[in-house]
XYZ file of C-alpha atoms in Angstrom:
291
model
C 0.000 0.000 0.000
C 1.286 3.425 -0.900
C 2.015 5.913 1.834
C -0.856 8.368 2.174
C -0.029 11.966 1.238
C -2.845 14.198 2.417
C -1.317 17.382 1.083
C 1.180 17.838 -1.698
C 3.130 20.944 -2.522
C 2.655 21.902 -6.149
C 5.458 22.733 -8.542
C 7.547 25.224 -6.653
C 10.159 27.448 -8.227
C 10.369 29.702 -5.191
C 9.896 26.827 -2.774
C 13.382 25.833 -3.680
C 14.590 28.050 -0.868
C 12.426 26.530 1.732
C 10.693 23.562 0.364
C 7.416 22.201 1.573
C 7.628 21.407 5.229
C 5.189 20.354 7.898
C 5.926 22.062 11.173
C 4.271 20.736 14.262
C 2.723 22.999 16.826
C 3.129 22.784 20.570
C 0.966 20.843 22.956
C -0.563 22.344 26.082
C 1.907 20.441 28.225
C 4.834 21.750 26.176
C 3.570 25.324 26.493
C 3.177 24.929 30.234
C 6.688 23.549 30.482
C 7.969 26.479 28.467
C 6.272 28.970 30.767
C 7.818 27.246 33.756
C 11.288 27.268 32.182
C 11.051 30.925 31.229
C 10.659 31.932 34.837
C 14.203 30.698 35.295
C 17.461 31.734 33.710
C 18.294 32.583 30.135
C 20.242 29.339 29.904
C 17.163 27.322 30.803
C 15.029 29.105 28.232
C 17.649 28.595 25.530
C 17.961 24.939 26.413
C 14.251 24.360 25.903
C 14.098 26.468 22.725
C 17.018 24.561 21.215
C 15.529 21.222 22.197
C 12.289 22.108 20.400
C 14.242 23.442 17.421
C 16.351 20.315 17.135
C 13.190 18.200 17.189
C 11.601 20.212 14.401
C 9.137 22.021 16.656
C 9.961 25.385 15.141
C 6.772 27.189 16.148
C 7.264 26.294 19.788
C 10.953 27.184 19.659
C 10.224 30.534 18.035
C 7.683 31.307 20.744
C 10.257 30.772 23.477
C 12.881 32.858 21.688
C 10.241 35.596 21.304
C 9.570 35.657 25.055
C 13.264 35.791 25.812
C 13.570 38.641 23.330
C 10.690 40.505 24.963
C 12.610 40.287 28.219
C 15.608 41.873 26.485
C 17.794 38.801 26.934
C 18.731 38.098 23.303
C 21.738 39.980 22.001
C 24.122 39.518 19.095
C 24.472 35.909 18.001
C 21.494 34.868 20.148
C 19.292 37.285 18.240
C 20.579 35.751 14.996
C 19.714 32.318 16.385
C 16.178 33.544 17.085
C 15.858 35.071 13.619
C 16.980 31.846 11.948
C 14.327 29.808 13.766
C 11.597 32.426 13.401
C 12.202 32.651 9.642
C 10.798 29.134 9.252
C 7.398 30.046 10.723
C 6.989 33.818 10.405
C 6.356 36.111 7.441
C 9.333 37.211 5.307
C 8.846 40.784 6.500
C 9.050 39.723 10.141
C 12.095 37.589 9.403
C 13.811 40.454 7.610
C 13.214 42.738 10.581
C 14.786 40.195 12.942
C 17.806 39.591 10.733
C 18.201 43.359 10.357
C 18.207 43.767 14.128
C 20.757 40.979 14.456
C 23.023 42.653 11.908
C 22.902 45.951 13.791
C 23.505 44.192 17.111
C 26.649 42.618 15.673
C 28.090 45.813 14.235
C 26.416 46.079 10.847
C 29.104 44.391 8.724
C 28.801 40.607 8.228
C 32.277 40.497 6.674
C 34.007 41.172 9.999
C 32.087 38.457 11.862
C 33.257 34.856 12.248
C 32.659 33.262 8.819
C 29.892 30.878 9.914
C 28.041 33.702 11.672
C 28.407 36.041 8.717
C 27.161 33.382 6.308
C 24.094 32.676 8.448
C 23.313 36.384 8.623
C 23.785 37.040 4.898
C 21.761 33.990 3.889
C 18.978 34.877 6.305
C 18.749 38.384 4.915
C 18.917 37.073 1.351
C 16.136 34.525 1.762
C 13.833 37.035 3.430
C 14.478 39.681 0.794
C 14.007 37.208 -2.036
C 10.645 36.169 -0.599
C 9.676 39.850 -0.556
C 10.733 40.338 -4.165
C 13.753 42.481 -3.268
C 15.922 40.598 -5.720
C 18.777 43.081 -6.149
C 19.347 43.321 -2.413
C 18.953 39.554 -2.027
C 21.564 38.961 -4.713
C 23.968 41.163 -2.764
C 23.258 39.167 0.386
C 23.956 35.829 -1.304
C 27.163 37.242 -2.811
C 28.105 38.341 0.717
C 27.656 34.762 1.949
C 29.723 33.406 -0.955
C 32.577 35.789 -0.184
C 32.736 34.221 3.257
C 32.141 30.663 2.060
C 32.526 30.064 -1.666
C 31.001 26.572 -1.467
C 27.935 27.437 0.611
C 25.068 25.645 -1.111
C 22.324 27.814 0.395
C 23.905 30.921 -1.105
C 24.647 29.196 -4.425
C 21.024 28.084 -4.612
C 19.648 31.492 -3.691
C 21.796 33.269 -6.253
C 20.827 30.725 -8.909
C 17.113 31.250 -8.232
C 17.526 35.003 -8.802
C 19.633 34.636 -11.948
C 17.205 32.112 -13.387
C 14.263 34.437 -12.749
C 16.205 37.185 -14.554
C 16.612 34.974 -17.608
C 20.257 34.088 -16.949
C 19.485 30.386 -17.231
C 22.932 29.121 -18.133
C 24.598 30.953 -15.249
C 21.941 29.725 -12.846
C 22.234 26.138 -14.055
C 26.008 26.257 -13.630
C 25.553 27.346 -10.011
C 23.054 24.552 -9.341
C 25.372 21.982 -10.859
C 28.213 23.325 -8.703
C 26.042 23.108 -5.608
C 24.976 19.562 -6.526
C 28.603 18.480 -6.693
C 29.079 19.839 -3.179
C 25.885 18.278 -1.790
C 24.495 15.596 -4.117
C 21.960 14.549 -1.474
C 20.161 17.904 -1.609
C 17.259 17.172 -3.946
C 16.089 20.784 -3.772
C 19.049 21.744 -5.950
C 18.181 19.113 -8.523
C 14.525 20.151 -8.454
C 15.467 23.750 -9.161
C 17.758 22.725 -12.004
C 14.952 20.653 -13.520
C 12.554 23.594 -13.203
C 15.056 25.845 -14.945
C 15.189 23.451 -17.880
C 11.397 23.305 -17.841
C 11.091 27.094 -17.875
C 13.277 27.106 -21.014
C 11.025 24.566 -22.682
C 13.712 21.877 -22.405
C 11.258 19.207 -21.269
C 13.488 16.397 -22.528
C 16.289 17.605 -20.237
C 13.847 17.815 -17.326
C 12.713 14.247 -17.915
C 16.276 12.976 -18.295
C 17.315 14.623 -15.048
C 14.357 13.493 -12.946
C 13.739 10.042 -14.410
C 17.081 8.772 -13.141
C 16.063 9.379 -9.534
C 14.615 7.108 -6.922
C 12.165 9.829 -5.897
C 12.342 10.677 -2.167
C 8.834 10.520 -0.694
C 9.426 13.614 1.415
C 9.839 15.729 -1.730
C 6.800 15.054 -3.936
C 7.519 18.148 -6.053
C 10.103 16.103 -7.967
C 7.439 13.645 -9.104
C 4.971 16.424 -9.895
C 7.538 18.223 -12.020
C 8.399 15.004 -13.850
C 4.703 14.385 -14.547
C 4.271 17.923 -15.878
C 7.257 17.461 -18.183
C 5.755 14.224 -19.497
C 2.454 15.997 -20.192
C 4.249 18.772 -22.047
C 5.870 16.042 -24.151
C 2.410 14.521 -24.835
C 3.202 11.425 -22.783
C 0.178 11.130 -20.429
C 0.728 7.425 -19.784
C 4.202 8.082 -18.398
C 2.846 10.979 -16.322
C 0.188 8.702 -14.853
C 2.746 6.009 -14.117
C 4.980 8.504 -12.299
C 2.121 9.864 -10.198
C 0.918 6.381 -9.213
C 4.284 5.752 -7.605
C 3.418 8.590 -5.258
C -0.316 8.406 -4.566
C -3.384 6.251 -5.110
C -5.010 5.821 -8.517
C -7.807 8.268 -7.676
C -5.364 10.864 -6.378
C -3.191 10.397 -9.463
C -6.184 11.217 -11.645
C -6.840 14.399 -9.671
C -3.209 15.461 -9.871
C -2.937 14.746 -13.571
C -6.068 16.817 -14.260
C -4.539 19.777 -12.404
C -1.192 19.394 -14.144
C -2.936 19.066 -17.500
C -4.475 22.501 -16.995
C -1.010 23.984 -16.457
C 0.377 22.216 -19.521
C -2.548 23.345 -21.686
C -2.034 26.983 -20.736
C 1.678 26.660 -21.472
C 0.955 25.210 -24.929
C -1.448 28.085 -25.572
C 1.363 30.546 -25.066
C 1.431 31.316 -21.352
C 5.049 31.709 -20.161
C 6.298 28.576 -18.433
C 7.771 30.592 -15.561
C 4.424 32.310 -14.953
C 2.602 28.984 -14.768
C 5.219 27.601 -12.391
C 4.767 30.642 -10.171
C 0.989 30.119 -10.112
C 1.543 26.479 -9.246
C 4.004 27.343 -6.492
C 1.286 29.337 -4.703
C -1.223 26.511 -4.710
C -1.583 23.396 -2.641
C -3.094 20.279 -4.134
C -5.120 19.020 -1.169
C -6.086 15.392 -1.598
C -8.428 13.444 0.622
C -7.167 10.002 1.523
C -9.765 7.676 0.032
C -8.441 4.711 1.985
C -9.250 6.110 5.426
């Protein structure tokens, strides 16, 4: 029996920076424990926040960092730590404000900070600005990170996303290939490279790149993008076969119908990048028919 996927992230050009993630909330007992810890020392609050963070409970961790910040206890690198966690659950504008505060707290110049700290700050600023459409500033932030760490895959990916959106496909693809060599296990990089080929109309390259993979179940966008490429190549049977490796037959039919609408609009002249952007803002919510 296939693993049930209640919600799938649609084709996501921008999601390359963050991907589709499910972040758990906090239980009443966890919240009560947090309140108890926060009556103690800063060290105790940080210990609990980091425990939640390390267990993927980002919303709960961000809440504890926020309370510590309200008490005026987060300075310098601790404020950067808070911003990095909060960026996963807050709006880009809120994240940008936090990273901006952290930069000012640490002197305003990431280049004079310890390299790892400077990279985290530059990447945080870059991701937030990119999400807000501030692409020129974001490009400067990612270049800042690369000056401190020339093989940082987050910065390489972020810069590639911007260049690709600006039509500099070859430069962007070179950066993604470089990043893949550094971290071949990061499927987000491969997904973005495939989407770049797709946005150029190089569906055969997209298929070649994605078909070789044993698709990771925690990144369904790879399968969705492969299915879309098949549809653009007028190969609906292959698209259906790919989708059925991911979901049930009924769900595969629903997904293929949605993807077919995207492919039809693309064939009628809509820019591929525009259709990918529309898709990236939608969630294909599927009811599990087996439950």
